[in-house]
């Protein structure tokens, strides 16, 4: 899924083997720095916005976060940016043409003439994720660090979950919960049956989208496993409401593909997609 090959010309003796991953959404920011040799998390931070912002204001918030953590004055061997939004479409690879990106998005996404469109190839799925990145964020990161890689969060989420849980032969519904946004993936073994992302404001919105997906795929709410992770716990109103409609629902901690050391006690606050981009 790499967009740009990082080639800063450093000799191996000059490397510090640290990797920076930043996730950007209109509802919040988060980042994580890892030692790519020891696979240890060195430090991380996040900021959740009280309301959904626009990309210009998000960039301002990111600059403040970078200044707070003094990231601009640190050297990283690799930098990754993850764009989390609902501006995407999954396209079967046999039907994909790189010069038709806007046509894949125009039916479910408002694409502006100034938007830059990008895509990720999802490995082992014969599928391409076409999406709208936050170009102002990419430009800022490039100015700070030079070449870097960037992805859509859905590409990382789908690939990571399928790689970790492909032995589950039954239908399983995974829900990644964030502030104001929920990512839903349904899979059976190595087969992706659905991935979509929804913006929500209330717990009723959240439950509606979950039940809508289960209904569309004709999954039994009394038997299908629904696994929620991210910014949610059993005490949350979101979970309690969904539990009244879905019998086999639970909070779970998904594996990270690289088995990063999260420290003791284990830090569960770091976003799943950030961990799997390191």
PDB file of C-alpha atoms in Angstrom:
ATOM      1  CA  UNK A   1       0.000   0.000   0.000  1.00  0.00           C
ATOM      2  CA  UNK A   2       3.041   2.286  -0.006  1.00  0.00           C
ATOM      3  CA  UNK A   3       2.531   5.574  -1.811  1.00  0.00           C
ATOM      4  CA  UNK A   4       6.079   6.901  -1.796  1.00  0.00           C
ATOM      5  CA  UNK A   5       9.312   5.091  -1.157  1.00  0.00           C
ATOM      6  CA  UNK A   6      11.247   6.846   1.542  1.00  0.00           C
ATOM      7  CA  UNK A   7      14.803   7.469   0.439  1.00  0.00           C
ATOM      8  CA  UNK A   8      16.532  10.086   2.511  1.00  0.00           C
ATOM      9  CA  UNK A   9      20.005   8.939   1.543  1.00  0.00           C
ATOM     10  CA  UNK A  10      21.102   8.293   5.137  1.00  0.00           C
ATOM     11  CA  UNK A  11      23.842   5.819   5.820  1.00  0.00           C
ATOM     12  CA  UNK A  12      22.778   3.055   8.197  1.00  0.00           C
ATOM     13  CA  UNK A  13      25.070   4.526  10.844  1.00  0.00           C
ATOM     14  CA  UNK A  14      23.025   7.735  10.742  1.00  0.00           C
ATOM     15  CA  UNK A  15      19.683   6.038  11.239  1.00  0.00           C
ATOM     16  CA  UNK A  16      17.873   6.131  14.554  1.00  0.00           C
ATOM     17  CA  UNK A  17      15.323   3.483  13.524  1.00  0.00           C
ATOM     18  CA  UNK A  18      12.336   5.489  14.715  1.00  0.00           C
ATOM     19  CA  UNK A  19       9.061   5.569  12.817  1.00  0.00           C
ATOM     20  CA  UNK A  20       6.341   8.197  13.153  1.00  0.00           C
ATOM     21  CA  UNK A  21       2.706   7.435  12.345  1.00  0.00           C
ATOM     22  CA  UNK A  22       0.053  10.186  12.373  1.00  0.00           C
ATOM     23  CA  UNK A  23      -3.689   9.666  11.963  1.00  0.00           C
ATOM     24  CA  UNK A  24      -5.795  12.609  10.845  1.00  0.00           C
ATOM     25  CA  UNK A  25      -9.562  12.982  10.895  1.00  0.00           C
ATOM     26  CA  UNK A  26     -12.028  15.836  11.230  1.00  0.00           C
ATOM     27  CA  UNK A  27     -12.872  14.550  14.724  1.00  0.00           C
ATOM     28  CA  UNK A  28      -9.364  14.248  16.123  1.00  0.00           C
ATOM     29  CA  UNK A  29      -5.644  13.628  15.751  1.00  0.00           C
ATOM     30  CA  UNK A  30      -3.313  10.981  17.102  1.00  0.00           C
ATOM     31  CA  UNK A  31       0.269   9.936  16.599  1.00  0.00           C
ATOM     32  CA  UNK A  32       2.697   7.291  17.738  1.00  0.00           C
ATOM     33  CA  UNK A  33       6.472   6.879  17.560  1.00  0.00           C
ATOM     34  CA  UNK A  34       8.009   3.400  17.619  1.00  0.00           C
ATOM     35  CA  UNK A  35      11.492   1.942  17.629  1.00  0.00           C
ATOM     36  CA  UNK A  36      11.342  -0.276  14.530  1.00  0.00           C
ATOM     37  CA  UNK A  37      14.145  -2.548  15.745  1.00  0.00           C
ATOM     38  CA  UNK A  38      12.953  -3.352  19.258  1.00  0.00           C
ATOM     39  CA  UNK A  39       9.276  -2.949  18.223  1.00  0.00           C
ATOM     40  CA  UNK A  40       8.687  -0.754  21.266  1.00  0.00           C
ATOM     41  CA  UNK A  41       6.333   2.196  21.463  1.00  0.00           C
ATOM     42  CA  UNK A  42       8.417   5.188  22.511  1.00  0.00           C
ATOM     43  CA  UNK A  43       5.686   7.785  22.962  1.00  0.00           C
ATOM     44  CA  UNK A  44       2.255   8.757  21.662  1.00  0.00           C
ATOM     45  CA  UNK A  45      -0.417  11.414  21.991  1.00  0.00           C
ATOM     46  CA  UNK A  46      -3.930  12.141  20.767  1.00  0.00           C
ATOM     47  CA  UNK A  47      -6.422  14.978  20.661  1.00  0.00           C
ATOM     48  CA  UNK A  48     -10.174  14.564  20.312  1.00  0.00           C
ATOM     49  CA  UNK A  49     -12.081  17.588  19.050  1.00  0.00           C
ATOM     50  CA  UNK A  50     -15.293  18.678  20.750  1.00  0.00           C
ATOM     51  CA  UNK A  51     -16.917  19.010  17.325  1.00  0.00           C
ATOM     52  CA  UNK A  52     -16.138  18.070  13.735  1.00  0.00           C
ATOM     53  CA  UNK A  53     -13.719  20.556  12.198  1.00  0.00           C
ATOM     54  CA  UNK A  54     -12.820  21.458   8.626  1.00  0.00           C
ATOM     55  CA  UNK A  55      -9.464  20.469   7.074  1.00  0.00           C
ATOM     56  CA  UNK A  56      -8.037  23.981   7.467  1.00  0.00           C
ATOM     57  CA  UNK A  57      -8.718  24.024  11.215  1.00  0.00           C
ATOM     58  CA  UNK A  58      -7.469  20.436  11.562  1.00  0.00           C
ATOM     59  CA  UNK A  59      -4.159  21.526  10.051  1.00  0.00           C
ATOM     60  CA  UNK A  60      -3.914  24.278  12.656  1.00  0.00           C
ATOM     61  CA  UNK A  61      -4.540  21.714  15.395  1.00  0.00           C
ATOM     62  CA  UNK A  62      -1.909  19.408  13.903  1.00  0.00           C
ATOM     63  CA  UNK A  63       0.665  22.191  13.882  1.00  0.00           C
ATOM     64  CA  UNK A  64      -0.032  22.804  17.575  1.00  0.00           C
ATOM     65  CA  UNK A  65       0.367  19.092  18.324  1.00  0.00           C
ATOM     66  CA  UNK A  66       3.643  18.953  16.377  1.00  0.00           C
ATOM     67  CA  UNK A  67       4.921  21.977  18.284  1.00  0.00           C
ATOM     68  CA  UNK A  68       3.810  20.554  21.642  1.00  0.00           C
ATOM     69  CA  UNK A  69       5.684  17.289  21.031  1.00  0.00           C
ATOM     70  CA  UNK A  70       8.618  18.990  19.251  1.00  0.00           C
ATOM     71  CA  UNK A  71       8.226  16.512  16.374  1.00  0.00           C
ATOM     72  CA  UNK A  72       9.632  18.881  13.762  1.00  0.00           C
ATOM     73  CA  UNK A  73      13.028  18.812  15.466  1.00  0.00           C
ATOM     74  CA  UNK A  74      13.209  15.033  15.672  1.00  0.00           C
ATOM     75  CA  UNK A  75      14.648  12.717  13.028  1.00  0.00           C
ATOM     76  CA  UNK A  76      12.515   9.830  11.777  1.00  0.00           C
ATOM     77  CA  UNK A  77      13.575   7.166   9.330  1.00  0.00           C
ATOM     78  CA  UNK A  78       9.972   6.638   8.261  1.00  0.00           C
ATOM     79  CA  UNK A  79       6.851   8.785   8.428  1.00  0.00           C
ATOM     80  CA  UNK A  80       3.314   7.557   7.747  1.00  0.00           C
ATOM     81  CA  UNK A  81       0.098   9.587   7.540  1.00  0.00           C
ATOM     82  CA  UNK A  82      -3.290   7.896   7.860  1.00  0.00           C
ATOM     83  CA  UNK A  83      -6.358   9.695   6.532  1.00  0.00           C
ATOM     84  CA  UNK A  84      -9.560   8.716   8.317  1.00  0.00           C
ATOM     85  CA  UNK A  85     -12.745   9.826   6.567  1.00  0.00           C
ATOM     86  CA  UNK A  86     -15.795   8.473   4.737  1.00  0.00           C
ATOM     87  CA  UNK A  87     -14.623   9.743   1.340  1.00  0.00           C
ATOM     88  CA  UNK A  88     -13.721   6.404  -0.210  1.00  0.00           C
ATOM     89  CA  UNK A  89     -14.941   3.553  -2.397  1.00  0.00           C
ATOM     90  CA  UNK A  90     -13.727  -0.040  -2.678  1.00  0.00           C
ATOM     91  CA  UNK A  91     -13.206  -1.192  -6.257  1.00  0.00           C
ATOM     92  CA  UNK A  92     -12.520  -4.774  -7.445  1.00  0.00           C
ATOM     93  CA  UNK A  93      -9.022  -4.775  -8.874  1.00  0.00           C
ATOM     94  CA  UNK A  94     -10.043  -6.326 -12.253  1.00  0.00           C
ATOM     95  CA  UNK A  95     -12.335  -3.315 -12.779  1.00  0.00           C
ATOM     96  CA  UNK A  96      -9.887  -0.712 -11.544  1.00  0.00           C
ATOM     97  CA  UNK A  97      -8.334   1.917 -13.817  1.00  0.00           C
ATOM     98  CA  UNK A  98      -6.077   4.571 -12.315  1.00  0.00           C
ATOM     99  CA  UNK A  99      -7.384   7.255 -14.674  1.00  0.00           C
ATOM    100  CA  UNK A 100     -11.005   6.767 -13.541  1.00  0.00           C
ATOM    101  CA  UNK A 101     -10.690   7.615  -9.843  1.00  0.00           C
ATOM    102  CA  UNK A 102     -13.351  10.321  -9.812  1.00  0.00           C
ATOM    103  CA  UNK A 103     -15.882   8.001 -11.445  1.00  0.00           C
ATOM    104  CA  UNK A 104     -15.534   5.486  -8.614  1.00  0.00           C
ATOM    105  CA  UNK A 105     -16.269   8.138  -5.998  1.00  0.00           C
ATOM    106  CA  UNK A 106     -18.900  10.320  -7.633  1.00  0.00           C
ATOM    107  CA  UNK A 107     -21.883   8.146  -6.677  1.00  0.00           C
ATOM    108  CA  UNK A 108     -21.349   8.265  -2.908  1.00  0.00           C
ATOM    109  CA  UNK A 109     -18.897  11.130  -2.337  1.00  0.00           C
ATOM    110  CA  UNK A 110     -18.971  14.788  -3.205  1.00  0.00           C
ATOM    111  CA  UNK A 111     -15.702  15.300  -5.069  1.00  0.00           C
ATOM    112  CA  UNK A 112     -14.586  18.890  -5.538  1.00  0.00           C
ATOM    113  CA  UNK A 113     -12.590  20.015  -8.590  1.00  0.00           C
ATOM    114  CA  UNK A 114      -9.691  20.889  -6.276  1.00  0.00           C
ATOM    115  CA  UNK A 115      -9.601  17.461  -4.596  1.00  0.00           C
ATOM    116  CA  UNK A 116      -6.629  15.193  -5.179  1.00  0.00           C
ATOM    117  CA  UNK A 117      -7.673  11.542  -5.403  1.00  0.00           C
ATOM    118  CA  UNK A 118      -5.488   8.628  -4.354  1.00  0.00           C
ATOM    119  CA  UNK A 119      -5.785   4.867  -3.968  1.00  0.00           C
ATOM    120  CA  UNK A 120      -4.391   1.962  -1.941  1.00  0.00           C
ATOM    121  CA  UNK A 121      -4.115  -1.593  -3.184  1.00  0.00           C
ATOM    122  CA  UNK A 122      -5.319  -3.961  -0.466  1.00  0.00           C
ATOM    123  CA  UNK A 123      -3.022  -6.953  -0.497  1.00  0.00           C
ATOM    124  CA  UNK A 124      -4.467 -10.450  -0.839  1.00  0.00           C
ATOM    125  CA  UNK A 125      -7.938  -9.029  -1.515  1.00  0.00           C
ATOM    126  CA  UNK A 126      -7.731  -8.171  -5.224  1.00  0.00           C
ATOM    127  CA  UNK A 127      -9.248  -4.838  -4.250  1.00  0.00           C
ATOM    128  CA  UNK A 128      -8.397  -1.146  -4.443  1.00  0.00           C
ATOM    129  CA  UNK A 129      -9.487   1.592  -2.041  1.00  0.00           C
ATOM    130  CA  UNK A 130     -10.023   4.908  -3.855  1.00  0.00           C
ATOM    131  CA  UNK A 131     -10.260   7.922  -1.546  1.00  0.00           C
ATOM    132  CA  UNK A 132      -9.813  11.648  -0.956  1.00  0.00           C
ATOM    133  CA  UNK A 133      -6.832  12.447   1.301  1.00  0.00           C
ATOM    134  CA  UNK A 134      -6.427  15.726   3.147  1.00  0.00           C
ATOM    135  CA  UNK A 135      -4.033  17.368   0.725  1.00  0.00           C
ATOM    136  CA  UNK A 136      -3.199  20.296   3.011  1.00  0.00           C
ATOM    137  CA  UNK A 137      -2.080  17.804   5.673  1.00  0.00           C
ATOM    138  CA  UNK A 138       0.075  15.899   3.186  1.00  0.00           C
ATOM    139  CA  UNK A 139       1.704  19.110   1.996  1.00  0.00           C
ATOM    140  CA  UNK A 140       2.494  20.148   5.569  1.00  0.00           C
ATOM    141  CA  UNK A 141       4.009  16.762   6.457  1.00  0.00           C
ATOM    142  CA  UNK A 142       6.111  16.831   3.281  1.00  0.00           C
ATOM    143  CA  UNK A 143       7.415  20.283   4.180  1.00  0.00           C
ATOM    144  CA  UNK A 144       8.420  18.983   7.618  1.00  0.00           C
ATOM    145  CA  UNK A 145       9.874  15.572   6.844  1.00  0.00           C
ATOM    146  CA  UNK A 146      10.265  15.171   3.094  1.00  0.00           C
ATOM    147  CA  UNK A 147       8.982  12.011   1.444  1.00  0.00           C
ATOM    148  CA  UNK A 148       6.556   9.863   3.406  1.00  0.00           C
ATOM    149  CA  UNK A 149       3.872   7.215   2.968  1.00  0.00           C
ATOM    150  CA  UNK A 150       0.148   7.770   3.341  1.00  0.00           C
ATOM    151  CA  UNK A 151      -2.920   5.550   3.367  1.00  0.00           C
ATOM    152  CA  UNK A 152      -6.604   5.552   4.061  1.00  0.00           C
ATOM    153  CA  UNK A 153      -7.412   4.099   7.483  1.00  0.00           C
ATOM    154  CA  UNK A 154      -9.851   1.633   5.914  1.00  0.00           C
ATOM    155  CA  UNK A 155      -7.074   0.067   3.855  1.00  0.00           C
ATOM    156  CA  UNK A 156      -4.995  -0.629   6.958  1.00  0.00           C
ATOM    157  CA  UNK A 157      -7.966  -1.780   9.012  1.00  0.00           C
ATOM    158  CA  UNK A 158      -9.266  -4.252   6.416  1.00  0.00           C
ATOM    159  CA  UNK A 159      -5.880  -5.721   5.605  1.00  0.00           C
ATOM    160  CA  UNK A 160      -4.817  -6.010   9.251  1.00  0.00           C
ATOM    161  CA  UNK A 161      -8.030  -7.643  10.489  1.00  0.00           C
ATOM    162  CA  UNK A 162      -8.133 -10.111   7.621  1.00  0.00           C
ATOM    163  CA  UNK A 163      -4.489 -11.042   8.174  1.00  0.00           C
ATOM    164  CA  UNK A 164      -5.039 -11.573  11.897  1.00  0.00           C
ATOM    165  CA  UNK A 165      -8.416 -13.322  11.910  1.00  0.00           C
ATOM    166  CA  UNK A 166      -8.594 -15.224   8.631  1.00  0.00           C
ATOM    167  CA  UNK A 167      -9.113 -18.505  10.514  1.00  0.00           C
ATOM    168  CA  UNK A 168     -12.600 -17.373  11.525  1.00  0.00           C
ATOM    169  CA  UNK A 169     -14.665 -19.244   8.935  1.00  0.00           C
ATOM    170  CA  UNK A 170     -17.964 -17.881  10.219  1.00  0.00           C
ATOM    171  CA  UNK A 171     -19.316 -14.411   9.498  1.00  0.00           C
ATOM    172  CA  UNK A 172     -17.893 -11.878  11.951  1.00  0.00           C
ATOM    173  CA  UNK A 173     -18.757  -8.190  12.219  1.00  0.00           C
ATOM    174  CA  UNK A 174     -15.996  -5.867  13.443  1.00  0.00           C
ATOM    175  CA  UNK A 175     -16.733  -2.269  14.467  1.00  0.00           C
ATOM    176  CA  UNK A 176     -13.943   0.237  15.001  1.00  0.00           C
ATOM    177  CA  UNK A 177     -15.402   3.015  17.161  1.00  0.00           C
ATOM    178  CA  UNK A 178     -14.062   6.551  17.035  1.00  0.00           C
ATOM    179  CA  UNK A 179     -15.365   9.965  18.008  1.00  0.00           C
ATOM    180  CA  UNK A 180     -18.257  10.578  15.601  1.00  0.00           C
ATOM    181  CA  UNK A 181     -17.195   7.850  13.154  1.00  0.00           C
ATOM    182  CA  UNK A 182     -17.618   4.080  13.066  1.00  0.00           C
ATOM    183  CA  UNK A 183     -15.901   1.684  10.669  1.00  0.00           C
ATOM    184  CA  UNK A 184     -17.751  -1.592  10.062  1.00  0.00           C
ATOM    185  CA  UNK A 185     -16.159  -4.643   8.479  1.00  0.00           C
ATOM    186  CA  UNK A 186     -17.809  -8.015   7.941  1.00  0.00           C
ATOM    187  CA  UNK A 187     -15.670 -10.952   6.917  1.00  0.00           C
ATOM    188  CA  UNK A 188     -15.791 -14.704   6.607  1.00  0.00           C
ATOM    189  CA  UNK A 189     -12.354 -16.292   6.696  1.00  0.00           C
ATOM    190  CA  UNK A 190     -10.192 -14.454   4.178  1.00  0.00           C
ATOM    191  CA  UNK A 191     -13.229 -13.089   2.340  1.00  0.00           C
ATOM    192  CA  UNK A 192     -14.271  -9.496   2.869  1.00  0.00           C
ATOM    193  CA  UNK A 193     -18.050  -9.232   2.668  1.00  0.00           C
ATOM    194  CA  UNK A 194     -18.386  -5.539   3.520  1.00  0.00           C
ATOM    195  CA  UNK A 195     -16.427  -2.532   4.676  1.00  0.00           C
ATOM    196  CA  UNK A 196     -18.051   0.849   5.206  1.00  0.00           C
ATOM    197  CA  UNK A 197     -17.724   3.868   7.449  1.00  0.00           C
ATOM    198  CA  UNK A 198     -20.442   6.052   8.921  1.00  0.00           C
ATOM    199  CA  UNK A 199     -20.575   9.379  10.727  1.00  0.00           C
ATOM    200  CA  UNK A 200     -22.832   9.395  13.770  1.00  0.00           C
ATOM    201  CA  UNK A 201     -23.949  11.952  16.351  1.00  0.00           C
ATOM    202  CA  UNK A 202     -26.080   9.959  18.770  1.00  0.00           C
ATOM    203  CA  UNK A 203     -26.111   6.441  20.176  1.00  0.00           C
ATOM    204  CA  UNK A 204     -29.276   5.848  18.158  1.00  0.00           C
ATOM    205  CA  UNK A 205     -27.387   6.721  14.959  1.00  0.00           C
ATOM    206  CA  UNK A 206     -24.677   4.255  15.930  1.00  0.00           C
ATOM    207  CA  UNK A 207     -27.138   1.422  16.581  1.00  0.00           C
ATOM    208  CA  UNK A 208     -29.040   2.187  13.378  1.00  0.00           C
ATOM    209  CA  UNK A 209     -25.966   1.866  11.148  1.00  0.00           C
ATOM    210  CA  UNK A 210     -24.889  -1.359  12.833  1.00  0.00           C
ATOM    211  CA  UNK A 211     -28.335  -2.939  12.507  1.00  0.00           C
ATOM    212  CA  UNK A 212     -28.650  -1.661   8.930  1.00  0.00           C
ATOM    213  CA  UNK A 213     -25.437  -3.432   7.919  1.00  0.00           C
ATOM    214  CA  UNK A 214     -26.497  -6.681   9.600  1.00  0.00           C
ATOM    215  CA  UNK A 215     -29.885  -6.499   7.913  1.00  0.00           C
ATOM    216  CA  UNK A 216     -28.428  -5.828   4.457  1.00  0.00           C
ATOM    217  CA  UNK A 217     -26.167  -8.865   4.755  1.00  0.00           C
ATOM    218  CA  UNK A 218     -29.002 -10.943   6.219  1.00  0.00           C
ATOM    219  CA  UNK A 219     -27.029 -11.703   9.373  1.00  0.00           C
ATOM    220  CA  UNK A 220     -28.897 -12.962  12.415  1.00  0.00           C
ATOM    221  CA  UNK A 221     -28.646 -10.452  15.282  1.00  0.00           C
ATOM    222  CA  UNK A 222     -29.016 -13.305  17.775  1.00  0.00           C
ATOM    223  CA  UNK A 223     -26.060 -15.340  16.540  1.00  0.00           C
ATOM    224  CA  UNK A 224     -23.576 -13.295  14.478  1.00  0.00           C
ATOM    225  CA  UNK A 225     -20.492 -12.269  16.506  1.00  0.00           C
ATOM    226  CA  UNK A 226     -20.173  -8.483  16.677  1.00  0.00           C
ATOM    227  CA  UNK A 227     -16.806  -7.315  18.010  1.00  0.00           C
ATOM    228  CA  UNK A 228     -16.408  -3.678  19.004  1.00  0.00           C
ATOM    229  CA  UNK A 229     -13.051  -2.007  19.596  1.00  0.00           C
ATOM    230  CA  UNK A 230     -11.527   1.431  19.731  1.00  0.00           C
ATOM    231  CA  UNK A 231     -13.038   4.202  21.847  1.00  0.00           C
ATOM    232  CA  UNK A 232     -15.698   2.115  23.561  1.00  0.00           C
ATOM    233  CA  UNK A 233     -16.292   0.035  26.684  1.00  0.00           C
ATOM    234  CA  UNK A 234     -19.147  -2.046  28.083  1.00  0.00           C
ATOM    235  CA  UNK A 235     -20.177   0.907  30.264  1.00  0.00           C
ATOM    236  CA  UNK A 236     -20.732   3.190  27.268  1.00  0.00           C
ATOM    237  CA  UNK A 237     -24.255   4.080  26.196  1.00  0.00           C
ATOM    238  CA  UNK A 238     -23.344   2.991  22.657  1.00  0.00           C
ATOM    239  CA  UNK A 239     -22.593  -0.532  23.813  1.00  0.00           C
ATOM    240  CA  UNK A 240     -25.584  -0.766  26.134  1.00  0.00           C
ATOM    241  CA  UNK A 241     -28.020   0.266  23.400  1.00  0.00           C
ATOM    242  CA  UNK A 242     -26.560  -2.124  20.815  1.00  0.00           C
ATOM    243  CA  UNK A 243     -26.615  -4.931  23.382  1.00  0.00           C
ATOM    244  CA  UNK A 244     -30.410  -4.684  23.530  1.00  0.00           C
ATOM    245  CA  UNK A 245     -30.602  -5.550  19.821  1.00  0.00           C
ATOM    246  CA  UNK A 246     -27.544  -7.741  19.199  1.00  0.00           C
ATOM    247  CA  UNK A 247     -27.128 -10.756  21.430  1.00  0.00           C
ATOM    248  CA  UNK A 248     -23.583 -11.891  20.563  1.00  0.00           C
ATOM    249  CA  UNK A 249     -21.837  -8.523  20.977  1.00  0.00           C
ATOM    250  CA  UNK A 250     -18.617  -7.919  22.900  1.00  0.00           C
ATOM    251  CA  UNK A 251     -15.662  -5.591  23.372  1.00  0.00           C
ATOM    252  CA  UNK A 252     -12.399  -7.061  22.150  1.00  0.00           C
ATOM    253  CA  UNK A 253      -8.772  -6.056  21.699  1.00  0.00           C
ATOM    254  CA  UNK A 254      -7.633  -6.836  18.146  1.00  0.00           C
ATOM    255  CA  UNK A 255      -4.113  -8.087  17.576  1.00  0.00           C
ATOM    256  CA  UNK A 256      -1.544  -5.812  16.020  1.00  0.00           C
ATOM    257  CA  UNK A 257       0.194  -7.333  13.023  1.00  0.00           C
ATOM    258  CA  UNK A 258       3.655  -6.571  14.365  1.00  0.00           C
ATOM    259  CA  UNK A 259       3.101  -7.511  18.011  1.00  0.00           C
ATOM    260  CA  UNK A 260       4.356  -4.176  19.240  1.00  0.00           C
ATOM    261  CA  UNK A 261       5.291  -3.834  22.878  1.00  0.00           C
ATOM    262  CA  UNK A 262       2.699  -1.472  24.351  1.00  0.00           C
ATOM    263  CA  UNK A 263       4.282  -1.361  27.765  1.00  0.00           C
ATOM    264  CA  UNK A 264       2.999  -2.411  31.152  1.00  0.00           C
ATOM    265  CA  UNK A 265       0.247  -1.797  31.886  1.00  0.00           C
ATOM    266  CA  UNK A 266      -0.742  -2.315  28.263  1.00  0.00           C
ATOM    267  CA  UNK A 267      -1.719   0.961  26.600  1.00  0.00           C
ATOM    268  CA  UNK A 268      -5.014   0.333  24.831  1.00  0.00           C
ATOM    269  CA  UNK A 269      -5.537   3.995  23.942  1.00  0.00           C
ATOM    270  CA  UNK A 270      -3.364   3.901  20.824  1.00  0.00           C
ATOM    271  CA  UNK A 271      -5.490   3.545  17.715  1.00  0.00           C
ATOM    272  CA  UNK A 272      -5.540   0.129  16.000  1.00  0.00           C
ATOM    273  CA  UNK A 273      -4.762   1.528  12.559  1.00  0.00           C
ATOM    274  CA  UNK A 274      -1.793   3.516  13.866  1.00  0.00           C
ATOM    275  CA  UNK A 275      -0.313   0.414  15.477  1.00  0.00           C
ATOM    276  CA  UNK A 276      -0.740  -1.565  12.283  1.00  0.00           C
ATOM    277  CA  UNK A 277       0.948   1.130  10.194  1.00  0.00           C
ATOM    278  CA  UNK A 278       4.156   0.886  12.229  1.00  0.00           C
TER     279      UNK A 278
END
